[in-house]
CSV table of C-alpha atoms (C1' of nucleotides) in Angstrom, one decimal:
chain,number,residue,atom,x,y,z
Y,28,MET,CA,73.4,-72.4,17.0
Y,29,ALA,CA,71.5,-71.6,20.2
Y,30,THR,CA,69.0,-74.0,21.4
Y,31,ASP,CA,65.9,-73.3,22.7
Y,32,ALA,CA,66.3,-71.9,26.4
Y,33,SER,CA,63.1,-73.9,27.7
Y,34,PRO,CA,61.4,-76.7,26.0
Y,35,SER,CA,58.4,-76.3,27.9
Y,36,ARG,CA,58.1,-72.4,26.4
Y,37,GLN,CA,54.8,-72.5,24.9
Y,38,LEU,CA,53.5,-70.0,22.1
Y,39,PHE,CA,49.7,-69.8,21.2
Y,40,ALA,CA,47.9,-68.0,18.4
Y,41,LEU,CA,44.1,-67.4,18.8
Y,42,VAL,CA,42.2,-66.8,15.8
Y,43,ASP,CA,39.1,-65.1,16.1
Y,44,VAL,CA,36.4,-64.0,13.5
Y,45,ASN,CA,34.8,-60.5,14.7
Y,46,ASN,CA,31.2,-60.7,15.4
Y,47,PHE,CA,31.0,-64.0,13.4
Y,48,TYR,CA,27.2,-64.5,12.3
Y,49,VAL,CA,27.1,-60.6,11.5
Y,50,SER,CA,30.1,-61.1,9.2
Y,51,CYS,CA,29.0,-64.4,7.7
Y,52,GLU,CA,25.9,-62.4,6.6
Y,53,ARG,CA,27.7,-59.6,5.2
Y,54,ALA,CA,29.9,-61.8,3.2
Y,55,PHE,CA,26.7,-62.7,1.2
Y,56,ASN,CA,25.0,-59.4,1.3
Y,57,PRO,CA,27.7,-56.3,0.9
Y,58,SER,CA,25.1,-53.7,1.2
Y,59,LEU,CA,25.0,-54.6,5.3
Y,60,GLU,CA,28.4,-53.1,5.3
Y,61,ASN,CA,28.6,-50.3,7.8
Y,62,ARG,CA,25.4,-50.5,8.5
Y,63,PRO,CA,24.0,-51.8,12.1
Y,64,VAL,CA,23.4,-55.5,11.8
Y,65,VAL,CA,21.8,-58.1,14.2
Y,66,VAL,CA,21.2,-61.4,14.2
Y,67,LEU,CA,18.2,-63.0,16.4
Y,68,SER,CA,17.9,-66.4,18.0
Y,69,ASN,CA,15.4,-68.9,17.3
Y,70,ASN,CA,11.8,-67.7,16.9
Y,71,ASP,CA,13.7,-64.1,16.4
Y,72,GLY,CA,13.6,-64.0,20.3
Y,73,CYS,CA,16.9,-62.1,20.9
Y,74,ALA,CA,19.8,-60.6,19.6
Y,75,ILE,CA,23.1,-63.5,19.5
Y,76,ALA,CA,25.2,-61.5,17.2
Y,77,ARG,CA,25.7,-57.7,16.6
Y,78,SER,CA,27.8,-55.8,14.5
Y,79,ASN,CA,30.5,-53.0,15.7
Y,80,GLU,CA,27.7,-50.3,15.2
Y,81,VAL,CA,25.2,-52.0,17.3
Y,82,LYS,CA,27.6,-52.6,20.2
Y,83,ALA,CA,28.2,-48.9,20.1
Y,84,LEU,CA,24.5,-48.4,20.4
Y,85,GLY,CA,24.9,-50.3,23.9
Y,86,ILE,CA,22.5,-53.1,22.6
Y,87,ARG,CA,23.6,-56.0,25.2
Y,88,MET,CA,24.3,-59.8,23.9
Y,89,GLY,CA,20.7,-61.5,24.2
Y,90,ALA,CA,18.8,-58.0,24.3
Y,91,PRO,CA,15.1,-59.2,23.7
Y,92,CYS,CA,14.0,-58.2,20.4
Y,93,PHE,CA,10.7,-56.6,21.4
Y,94,GLN,CA,13.1,-54.2,23.4
Y,95,LEU,CA,15.1,-53.5,20.4
Y,96,LYS,CA,11.9,-52.3,18.5
Y,97,GLU,CA,12.7,-48.6,19.4
Y,98,LEU,CA,16.3,-48.1,18.7
Y,99,ALA,CA,16.0,-50.3,15.6
Y,100,ASP,CA,13.7,-47.9,14.0
Y,101,LYS,CA,15.6,-44.9,15.2
Y,102,TYR,CA,19.0,-46.3,13.8
Y,103,ASP,CA,17.8,-48.4,11.0
Y,104,ILE,CA,18.9,-51.8,12.4
Y,105,VAL,CA,19.1,-54.8,10.3
Y,106,ALA,CA,17.7,-57.6,11.7
Y,107,LEU,CA,18.4,-61.1,10.5
Y,108,SER,CA,17.1,-64.6,11.3
Y,109,SER,CA,20.0,-66.8,12.3
Y,110,ASN,CA,21.5,-69.0,9.3
Y,111,TYR,CA,23.3,-72.0,11.0
Y,112,ALA,CA,24.0,-73.9,8.0
Y,113,LEU,CA,26.0,-71.1,6.7
Y,114,TYR,CA,27.6,-70.2,9.6
Y,115,GLY,CA,28.7,-74.1,10.0
Y,116,ASP,CA,30.2,-73.8,6.6
Y,117,MET,CA,31.8,-70.5,6.5
Y,118,SER,CA,33.2,-71.7,10.0
Y,119,ASN,CA,34.6,-75.0,8.3
Y,120,ARG,CA,36.4,-72.9,5.6
Y,121,VAL,CA,38.1,-71.0,8.2
Y,122,ALA,CA,39.0,-73.8,9.8
Y,123,ALA,CA,40.9,-75.4,6.5
Y,124,MET,CA,42.7,-72.3,5.6
Y,125,LEU,CA,44.1,-71.9,9.5
Y,126,ARG,CA,45.6,-75.6,9.3
Y,127,ASP,CA,48.1,-74.1,6.5
Y,128,TYR,CA,49.6,-72.2,9.4
Y,129,SER,CA,50.3,-74.6,12.1
Y,130,PRO,CA,50.6,-78.6,12.3
Y,131,HIS,CA,48.8,-78.4,15.7
Y,132,MET,CA,45.6,-76.5,15.9
Y,133,GLU,CA,42.5,-76.9,18.0
Y,134,VAL,CA,38.9,-75.3,16.7
Y,135,TYR,CA,37.7,-74.1,20.1
Y,136,SER,CA,34.3,-72.9,19.0
Y,137,ILE,CA,32.3,-71.8,15.9
Y,138,ASP,CA,34.5,-68.7,15.4
Y,139,GLU,CA,37.5,-69.2,17.1
Y,140,SER,CA,40.6,-71.5,16.8
Y,141,PHE,CA,43.7,-71.7,18.8
Y,142,LEU,CA,47.0,-72.7,16.8
Y,143,THR,CA,50.5,-73.4,18.4
Y,144,LEU,CA,53.5,-71.9,17.2
Y,145,ASN,CA,56.3,-73.6,18.5
Y,146,GLY,CA,59.2,-74.4,16.6
Y,147,LEU,CA,57.4,-72.3,13.6
Y,148,GLY,CA,59.8,-69.1,14.3
Y,149,SER,CA,61.7,-69.4,11.4
Y,150,LEU,CA,58.8,-69.7,8.9
Y,151,TRP,CA,57.9,-66.2,9.1
Y,152,PRO,CA,60.0,-62.9,10.0
Y,153,THR,CA,57.8,-62.3,13.5
Y,154,SER,CA,54.6,-63.7,14.8
Y,155,ALA,CA,52.7,-60.8,14.0
Y,156,TYR,CA,53.8,-61.0,10.7
Y,157,MET,CA,52.1,-64.5,10.3
Y,158,GLY,CA,49.0,-63.0,12.1
Y,159,GLN,CA,48.6,-60.6,9.0
Y,160,SER,CA,49.0,-63.1,6.6
Y,161,ILE,CA,46.0,-65.2,8.2
Y,162,ARG,CA,44.3,-61.7,8.2
Y,163,HIS,CA,44.6,-61.1,4.8
Y,164,ARG,CA,44.5,-64.9,3.4
Y,165,ILE,CA,41.1,-65.3,5.1
Y,166,ARG,CA,39.6,-61.7,4.4
Y,167,GLN,CA,40.6,-62.5,0.6
Y,168,TRP,CA,39.2,-66.1,0.3
Y,169,THR,CA,36.0,-65.7,2.7
Y,170,GLU,CA,35.7,-61.7,2.9
Y,171,LEU,CA,35.8,-62.5,6.9
Y,172,PRO,CA,37.6,-60.3,9.1
Y,173,VAL,CA,39.4,-62.2,12.0
Y,174,CYS,CA,42.0,-60.7,14.3
Y,175,VAL,CA,45.0,-62.9,15.7
Y,176,GLY,CA,45.9,-62.8,19.4
Y,177,ILE,CA,49.6,-64.1,20.3
Y,178,GLY,CA,50.9,-65.0,23.8
Y,179,ALA,CA,52.6,-67.7,25.7
Y,180,SER,CA,49.4,-69.3,27.1
Y,181,LYS,CA,45.9,-69.7,26.2
Y,182,THR,CA,44.5,-67.2,28.3
Y,183,LEU,CA,47.3,-64.4,26.9
Y,184,ALA,CA,46.3,-65.6,23.3
Y,185,LYS,CA,42.6,-64.7,24.2
Y,186,LEU,CA,43.5,-61.4,25.9
Y,187,ALA,CA,45.9,-60.6,23.1
Y,188,ASN,CA,43.0,-61.1,20.6
Y,189,HIS,CA,41.0,-58.9,22.8
Y,190,ILE,CA,43.3,-56.2,22.4
Y,191,ALA,CA,43.9,-56.6,18.8
Y,192,LYS,CA,40.0,-56.0,18.7
Y,193,LYS,CA,39.3,-53.2,20.7
Y,194,GLN,CA,42.8,-51.4,19.9
Y,195,PRO,CA,43.0,-50.2,16.0
Y,196,ARG,CA,46.9,-49.3,16.6
Y,197,PHE,CA,47.2,-53.0,16.7
Y,198,ASN,CA,45.9,-53.3,13.1
Y,199,GLY,CA,44.3,-56.6,14.1
Y,200,VAL,CA,46.9,-58.6,15.3
Y,201,CYS,CA,48.6,-58.2,19.3
Y,202,ASP,CA,51.6,-60.2,20.2
Y,203,LEU,CA,52.0,-60.2,24.1
Y,204,ALA,CA,54.8,-62.7,23.5
Y,205,THR,CA,57.4,-60.2,22.5
Y,206,MET,CA,56.2,-57.6,24.0
Y,207,PRO,CA,58.4,-55.4,26.0
Y,208,LEU,CA,57.5,-55.8,30.1
Y,209,ALA,CA,56.5,-52.2,30.8
Y,210,GLU,CA,54.6,-52.0,27.7
Y,211,THR,CA,52.6,-54.9,28.7
Y,212,ASP,CA,52.0,-53.7,32.1
Y,213,ALA,CA,50.8,-50.5,30.7
Y,214,LEU,CA,48.2,-52.2,28.5
Y,215,LEU,CA,46.9,-54.9,31.2
Y,216,SER,CA,46.7,-51.8,33.6
Y,217,GLY,CA,43.9,-50.3,31.3
Y,218,ILE,CA,42.0,-53.4,30.9
Y,219,GLU,CA,39.4,-54.5,32.8
Y,220,VAL,CA,39.5,-58.0,35.2
Y,221,GLY,CA,36.2,-59.4,33.3
Y,222,GLU,CA,38.0,-59.3,30.3
Y,223,VAL,CA,39.6,-62.1,31.3
Y,224,TRP,CA,39.1,-65.9,30.1
Y,225,GLY,CA,37.4,-67.3,32.8
Y,226,VAL,CA,36.4,-64.4,35.2
Y,227,GLY,CA,32.5,-64.2,34.7
Y,228,PRO,CA,30.6,-61.7,36.1
Y,229,ARG,CA,30.4,-63.0,39.6
Y,230,ILE,CA,34.4,-63.9,40.4
Y,231,GLY,CA,34.7,-60.6,38.7
Y,232,SER,CA,32.4,-58.4,41.0
Y,233,GLN,CA,34.3,-60.1,44.0
Y,234,LEU,CA,37.7,-59.4,42.6
Y,235,HIS,CA,36.4,-55.9,42.3
Y,236,ALA,CA,35.2,-55.9,45.7
Y,237,ALA,CA,38.8,-57.0,46.6
Y,238,GLY,CA,40.5,-53.9,44.9
Y,239,ILE,CA,41.5,-56.1,42.0
Y,240,SER,CA,39.8,-54.5,38.9
Y,241,THR,CA,42.6,-54.7,36.1
Y,242,VAL,CA,44.2,-57.8,34.5
Y,243,LYS,CA,47.6,-56.5,35.4
Y,244,ALA,CA,46.5,-56.6,39.1
Y,245,LEU,CA,45.0,-60.0,38.8
Y,246,ARG,CA,48.0,-61.2,37.0
Y,247,ASP,CA,50.1,-59.8,40.2
Y,248,THR,CA,48.0,-61.1,42.8
Y,249,PRO,CA,49.4,-64.4,44.6
Y,250,LEU,CA,48.4,-67.4,43.5
Y,251,SER,CA,47.7,-69.2,46.8
Y,252,TRP,CA,45.1,-66.2,47.6
Y,253,LEU,CA,43.4,-66.9,44.2
Y,254,ARG,CA,43.4,-70.9,45.0
Y,255,ALA,CA,41.8,-70.2,48.4
Y,256,ARG,CA,39.2,-68.0,47.3
Y,257,PHE,CA,38.4,-69.2,44.2
Y,258,GLY,CA,39.8,-72.8,43.6
Y,259,VAL,CA,42.0,-74.5,41.2
Y,260,VAL,CA,40.7,-72.9,37.9
Y,261,MET,CA,41.3,-69.5,39.2
Y,262,GLU,CA,45.1,-70.4,40.0
Y,263,ARG,CA,45.5,-71.8,37.0
Y,264,THR,CA,44.3,-68.6,35.6
Y,265,GLY,CA,46.4,-66.6,37.7
Y,266,ASN,CA,49.9,-68.9,36.2
Y,267,GLU,CA,48.4,-68.5,32.6
Y,268,LEU,CA,48.5,-64.6,33.0
Y,269,ARG,CA,51.7,-64.7,33.9
Y,270,GLY,CA,52.8,-67.1,31.4
Y,271,LEU,CA,53.0,-70.4,32.4
Y,272,SER,CA,50.8,-72.7,30.1
Y,273,CYS,CA,48.8,-74.8,32.0
Y,274,LEU,CA,45.8,-75.3,29.2
Y,275,THR,CA,47.0,-77.3,26.7
Y,276,LEU,CA,45.7,-77.8,23.0
Y,277,GLU,CA,43.0,-80.1,22.4
Y,278,GLU,CA,43.4,-81.4,18.6
Y,279,VAL,CA,41.2,-84.0,18.4
Y,280,ALA,CA,37.4,-82.9,20.0
Y,281,PRO,CA,36.4,-85.5,22.4
Y,282,PRO,CA,33.2,-86.7,22.7
Y,283,ARG,CA,30.5,-85.0,24.5
Y,284,LYS,CA,29.7,-86.0,27.3
Y,285,GLN,CA,25.8,-84.8,27.3
Y,286,ILE,CA,23.9,-84.1,24.4
Y,287,ILE,CA,20.9,-81.3,25.0
Y,288,SER,CA,18.4,-80.7,22.5
Y,289,SER,CA,15.5,-77.9,23.7
Y,290,ARG,CA,13.8,-75.1,22.6
Y,291,SER,CA,11.6,-72.2,23.4
Y,292,PHE,CA,8.2,-72.4,22.1
Y,293,GLY,CA,7.0,-69.5,19.6
Y,294,GLN,CA,3.7,-69.5,21.3
Y,295,PRO,CA,2.3,-70.8,24.9
Y,296,VAL,CA,1.9,-74.4,25.5
Y,297,ARG,CA,-0.4,-75.4,27.8
Y,298,ALA,CA,-1.3,-79.0,26.2
Y,299,LEU,CA,0.6,-82.8,27.0
Y,300,PRO,CA,-0.2,-83.6,23.5
Y,301,HIS,CA,2.0,-80.4,22.0
Y,302,LEU,CA,4.9,-81.1,24.8
Y,303,SER,CA,4.9,-84.4,23.5
Y,304,GLU,CA,5.4,-83.9,20.0
Y,305,SER,CA,8.3,-81.5,20.8
Y,306,VAL,CA,9.8,-83.7,23.6
Y,307,ALA,CA,9.6,-86.5,21.1
Y,308,GLY,CA,11.6,-84.6,18.6
Y,309,HIS,CA,14.3,-83.4,20.8
Y,310,ALA,CA,14.6,-86.9,21.7
Y,311,SER,CA,15.2,-88.2,18.1
Y,312,SER,CA,17.4,-85.3,17.1
Y,313,ALA,CA,19.8,-85.6,20.2
Y,314,ALA,CA,19.7,-89.5,19.6
Y,315,GLU,CA,20.9,-88.5,16.2
Y,316,LYS,CA,23.7,-86.5,17.5
Y,317,LEU,CA,24.6,-89.4,19.9
Y,318,ARG,CA,25.0,-91.8,17.1
Y,319,ARG,CA,27.1,-89.2,14.9
Y,320,GLN,CA,29.8,-89.8,17.8
Y,321,ASN,CA,29.0,-93.4,17.6
Y,322,GLY,CA,27.8,-92.9,21.4
Y,323,VAL,CA,25.1,-95.0,23.8
Y,324,CYS,CA,23.5,-93.4,26.6
Y,325,GLY,CA,22.6,-94.9,29.8
Y,326,ALA,CA,19.7,-92.5,30.5
Y,327,ILE,CA,17.6,-89.4,29.1
Y,328,GLN,CA,16.5,-86.7,31.0
Y,329,VAL,CA,13.5,-84.7,30.0
Y,330,PHE,CA,12.8,-81.3,31.1
Y,331,ILE,CA,9.8,-78.5,31.1
Y,332,GLN,CA,9.3,-75.3,32.3
Y,333,THR,CA,7.1,-72.1,32.3
Y,334,ASN,CA,8.3,-69.1,31.3
Y,335,ARG,CA,10.3,-67.8,34.1
Y,336,PHE,CA,10.1,-64.0,32.5
Y,337,ARG,CA,6.5,-64.1,32.9
Y,338,GLU,CA,6.5,-63.4,36.9
Y,339,GLN,CA,2.7,-62.6,37.0
Y,340,ASP,CA,1.8,-66.7,35.8
Y,341,PRO,CA,2.5,-69.3,38.1
Y,342,GLN,CA,5.8,-70.7,37.5
Y,343,TYR,CA,6.8,-74.6,37.3
Y,344,SER,CA,9.9,-76.6,36.0
Y,345,ASN,CA,10.4,-80.0,36.5
Y,346,SER,CA,12.9,-82.6,35.0
Y,347,MET,CA,12.9,-86.5,35.2
Y,348,VAL,CA,15.7,-88.7,34.7
Y,349,VAL,CA,14.7,-92.0,33.1
Y,350,PRO,CA,17.3,-94.7,33.1
Y,351,LEU,CA,17.5,-97.2,30.1
Y,352,PRO,CA,18.0,-101.1,30.9
Y,353,ASN,CA,20.7,-101.3,28.0
Y,354,GLU,CA,22.6,-98.2,26.9
Y,355,SER,CA,21.5,-97.3,23.5
Y,356,SER,CA,21.2,-94.6,20.8
Y,357,ASP,CA,18.0,-96.1,19.2
Y,358,THR,CA,15.4,-93.5,18.4
Y,359,ARG,CA,11.8,-95.4,19.2
Y,360,LEU,CA,13.9,-96.3,22.6
Y,361,LEU,CA,15.0,-93.0,23.7
Y,362,VAL,CA,11.7,-91.0,22.2
Y,363,ARG,CA,9.6,-93.6,24.3
Y,364,ALA,CA,11.6,-93.2,27.6
Y,365,ALA,CA,11.6,-89.7,27.2
Y,366,LEU,CA,7.9,-89.7,26.3
Y,367,PHE,CA,7.5,-91.8,29.7
Y,368,GLY,CA,9.1,-88.9,31.9
Y,369,LEU,CA,7.3,-86.3,30.5
Y,370,LYS,CA,4.0,-87.7,31.4
Y,371,GLN,CA,5.3,-88.0,35.1
Y,372,ILE,CA,6.3,-84.6,35.4
Y,373,TYR,CA,3.4,-82.8,33.3
Y,374,ARG,CA,1.0,-81.0,35.0
Y,375,ALA,CA,-2.2,-79.3,33.8
Y,376,GLY,CA,-2.9,-75.8,34.3
Y,377,TYR,CA,0.6,-74.2,33.5
Y,378,THR,CA,2.0,-72.4,30.6
Y,379,TYR,CA,4.6,-73.8,29.1
Y,380,ASN,CA,7.6,-71.9,27.6
Y,381,LYS,CA,10.3,-74.2,27.0
Y,382,ALA,CA,10.9,-78.3,26.8
Y,383,GLY,CA,13.7,-80.6,26.2
Y,384,VAL,CA,15.8,-83.4,26.4
Y,385,MET,CA,19.3,-84.3,27.7
Y,386,LEU,CA,21.1,-87.6,27.1
Y,387,ILE,CA,23.4,-88.3,29.9
Y,388,ASP,CA,25.3,-91.1,31.2
Y,389,ILE,CA,27.4,-91.5,27.7
Y,390,GLY,CA,29.5,-94.3,26.6
Y,391,GLU,CA,31.1,-95.2,23.5
Y,392,ALA,CA,29.4,-97.8,21.6
Y,393,ARG,CA,31.9,-100.6,21.3
Y,394,THR,CA,32.3,-103.5,19.2
Y,395,ILE,CA,34.1,-106.9,20.4
Y,396,GLN,CA,36.1,-107.5,17.1
Y,397,GLY,CA,36.2,-110.7,15.4
Y,398,SER,CA,39.7,-111.4,16.0
Y,399,LEU,CA,39.0,-110.8,19.9
Y,400,LEU,CA,36.6,-113.4,20.0
Y,401,ALA,CA,38.5,-115.9,17.7
Y,402,GLN,CA,41.3,-115.3,20.5
Y,403,HIS,CA,38.9,-115.7,23.4
Y,404,GLY,CA,36.1,-117.7,22.0
Y,405,THR,CA,38.2,-120.8,22.4
Y,406,GLY,CA,35.7,-122.5,24.9
Y,407,ASN,CA,32.0,-122.2,25.0
Y,408,ARG,CA,30.1,-119.4,24.2
Y,409,SER,CA,29.8,-117.5,27.4
Y,410,ASP,CA,33.4,-118.3,28.6
Y,411,GLY,CA,34.4,-116.4,25.4
Y,412,LEU,CA,32.5,-113.9,25.6
Y,413,MET,CA,33.2,-113.4,29.0
Y,414,LYS,CA,37.1,-112.9,28.4
Y,415,ALA,CA,36.7,-110.8,25.3
Y,416,ILE,CA,34.4,-108.5,27.3
Y,417,ASP,CA,37.1,-108.4,30.4
Y,418,ALA,CA,39.9,-108.1,27.9
Y,419,LEU,CA,38.0,-105.1,26.2
Y,420,ASN,CA,37.1,-103.8,30.2
Y,421,LEU,CA,33.4,-103.8,29.6
Y,422,ARG,CA,31.1,-103.4,32.2
Y,423,TYR,CA,27.7,-105.6,31.7
Y,424,GLY,CA,24.9,-103.4,31.4
Y,425,ARG,CA,27.2,-100.4,30.0
Y,426,ASN,CA,28.3,-101.0,26.5
Y,427,THR,CA,26.2,-102.5,23.3
Y,428,VAL,CA,28.2,-105.9,22.3
Y,429,SER,CA,28.1,-106.7,18.9
Y,430,VAL,CA,29.4,-110.0,17.2
Y,431,PHE,CA,29.6,-110.4,13.6
Y,432,SER,CA,28.0,-114.0,12.8
Y,433,SER,CA,30.7,-114.0,9.6
Y,434,VAL,CA,33.5,-114.1,12.2
Y,435,ALA,CA,31.8,-115.7,15.4
Y,436,PRO,CA,33.3,-119.1,16.2
Y,437,LYS,CA,30.3,-121.3,15.9
Y,438,PRO,CA,30.5,-123.6,18.6
Y,439,TRP,CA,29.8,-121.2,21.1
Y,440,ALA,CA,27.5,-118.4,19.5
Y,441,MET,CA,24.8,-121.0,18.8
Y,442,ARG,CA,22.1,-121.0,21.1
Y,443,ARG,CA,20.3,-118.4,23.5
Y,444,GLU,CA,19.9,-120.9,26.3
Y,445,ASN,CA,23.9,-121.8,26.5
Y,446,THR,CA,24.7,-118.0,27.7
Y,447,SER,CA,25.0,-117.6,32.0
Y,448,PRO,CA,22.1,-115.8,32.8
Y,449,CYS,CA,24.3,-112.9,33.0
Y,450,TYR,CA,24.4,-112.0,29.8
Y,451,THR,CA,20.8,-113.3,29.0
Y,452,THR,CA,19.5,-109.9,28.9
Y,453,ARG,CA,22.2,-108.4,26.9
Y,454,TRP,CA,21.8,-110.6,24.2
Y,455,SER,CA,18.1,-109.5,23.4
Y,456,ASP,CA,20.0,-106.0,22.9
Y,457,VAL,CA,22.7,-107.7,20.4
Y,458,PRO,CA,22.5,-106.9,16.7
Y,459,VAL,CA,24.1,-110.6,16.5
Y,460,ALA,CA,22.8,-112.9,13.5
Y,461,TYR,CA,22.7,-116.1,14.9
Y,462,ALA,CA,21.7,-117.8,11.8
Y,463,HIS,CA,24.3,-119.6,9.5
P,5,DT,C1',2.6,-60.4,22.8
P,6,DC,C1',7.8,-61.2,22.1
P,7,DT,C1',13.4,-62.9,26.5
P,8,DG,C1',19.0,-68.6,23.0
P,9,DG,C1',20.8,-73.2,23.1
P,10,DG,C1',24.1,-75.4,23.6
P,11,DG,C1',28.5,-76.9,26.9
P,12,DT,C1',32.6,-77.9,30.7
P,13,DC,C1',34.6,-78.3,35.3
P,14,DC,C1',34.6,-78.1,40.3
P,15,DT,C1',33.0,-78.4,45.0
P,16,DA,C1',30.4,-79.9,49.2
P,17,DG,C1',27.6,-83.0,51.2
P,18,DG,C1',25.6,-87.7,51.7
P,19,DA,C1',24.9,-92.7,51.1
P,20,DC,C1',27.8,-96.9,51.5
P,21,DC,C1',31.2,-100.1,52.0
P,22,DC,C1',35.0,-102.4,54.0
W,14,DT,C1',36.0,-92.8,79.6
W,15,DC,C1',37.6,-93.8,75.3
W,16,DT,C1',33.0,-94.9,69.8
W,17,DG,C1',37.5,-95.2,62.9
W,18,DG,C1',38.8,-93.8,58.9
W,19,DG,C1',39.9,-94.0,54.3
W,20,DG,C1',37.6,-94.8,49.9
W,21,DT,C1',34.2,-94.4,45.9
W,22,DC,C1',29.8,-93.1,43.8
W,23,DC,C1',26.5,-89.7,43.2
W,24,DT,C1',23.7,-85.5,43.5
W,25,DA,C1',23.1,-80.9,42.9
W,26,DG,C1',24.8,-76.5,42.9
W,27,DG,C1',27.3,-72.7,41.3
W,28,DA,C1',30.5,-70.9,38.2
W,29,DC,C1',32.2,-70.4,33.7
W,30,DC,C1',32.4,-70.6,28.0
W,31,DC,C1',30.4,-69.9,23.1
DNA sequence: TCTGGGGTCCTAGGACCC
DNA sequence: TCTGGGGTCCTAGGACCC
C-alpha cells in the first residue's frame, strides 16, 4: 500500500451558504424564491444581504436604503429587516450537520465553515462527491443552498468556493486540488485578482497598477516581491495560492481581544442625556459579552461621532479610554467608567449619529483553585497567596483573584490587615467570604 | 430625511530601560 | 575627534475579513 507522499499535504473544504441572510428568509417564506430580495441593516439603513437577482441589478453591498428606492419600485424588490436570532439559529444547524463530515472543523463566520479532509479520502469516491452530499443534505434539512470549495490551502478552498458559486458548470462544488494544472491555470487566468482572500480594494488596485490583474498572475508573482511590497501577509497569501498551506484550522474560537458595542442612531441626537442612555446600554451589553467568555477587561473606550455623510454639518468625533483600577467585568463599574468618559468627550452643539464602547485590555478571569491554595498556603496568608499567584503567573492588577471560603486554609485567610500592602487593594475586589 | 456592526493582524515610531 | 545598541511596550494608522 502506498503511503502518503508528503505528511504536510493539506486538504481543506470551505462550505459557504449562498446569500446567507436572504436564504434564511426564503427558507421560511418560499414566496420569496426567485424574487429580488435584500435584507437591511439595523434601522433599515442599508442593504447587508442581497439575492442573486438583486446583485444582478448592480446593487452594492452596503448600499443605503434611500438610494435603492427607485430600483426597488421598478423591479419589485422585497426589502426585509434583519432577524439575527433566526440567522444565528440557522447557522448553528448548518454547523452541526457539517460536523458529520469531518472531525476537524472551524466555524469561520456565521455562514462559512472550513473542514479538513486529510485522511478522509477513503470515505468518498471523490472530494467533489462528498461536496455534493453536503449540498444535498443541507438543502434537504434546512432549505439553505450552499457551495463547496476544495483546495490545498484555506485560500485555495475560498477561491474554489468562489468558482463554485460563479460558474454553473461546477454545480456548486469545485475541487481545485485534483484539477489538472492546465485547467486550473485557465480558470485562474479568468478571475480578477481582487477575488483572492486577503486582497482588498487597496492592494487590489496596486496589484493592477503593477500589471498583476488575475489570480494566476498573483500566484506566479515572486514571493520576495510580494513580501517587499506588501509585507508578510501578502507573502503568505502567495504561498497559499501555490498550494503551500500557511493558515491553520482554528477549531476552537479564541476569546475576543476586544469587544465592541455600538450603533448608529435612528434619529439625530444632540443632548448628553440621550447619549448617556445609549452609552450605558452599550457598556452593559458589552459587559455581558465579556462575562460570557469568562473575561475581564482593564479599560473601556467610549466614542461618539457626528454623521460623516452630512458634509454640510460641523463634524466632531472623539473617544476616550478610561482605565479601570482593577480588571473587571462588572456592569455597574463599566457603565460608570463609560459615562465618565462620555462626559469628558461630549461637546454641545453637534448632532451625533453614533455612539459606542469598546472593551480593551481583555484578560481571562482566573481563579486560584483550592488545591493550589492548599499547596501554597501553608505559611501566613500573604505568603501563600503570593506563591499561588506566582504559580499561576498572575500579575497584580490584571486578574481577578478569588478564593473559596470552603477550601481556603484558615490561618492565613482571616484578617485583612495581615495582607501585604500590595494585595490590600486586591482584596477589596475579591469575592471572598471571610466569615467561617 | 435616510449610509452596519462587528472583528483581526501588521507596521512604524516614540518613550523608556539597561 | 570619536557620542551605543538592544530590547520592550504602547499607540496610531492602515490594511484586511465577514
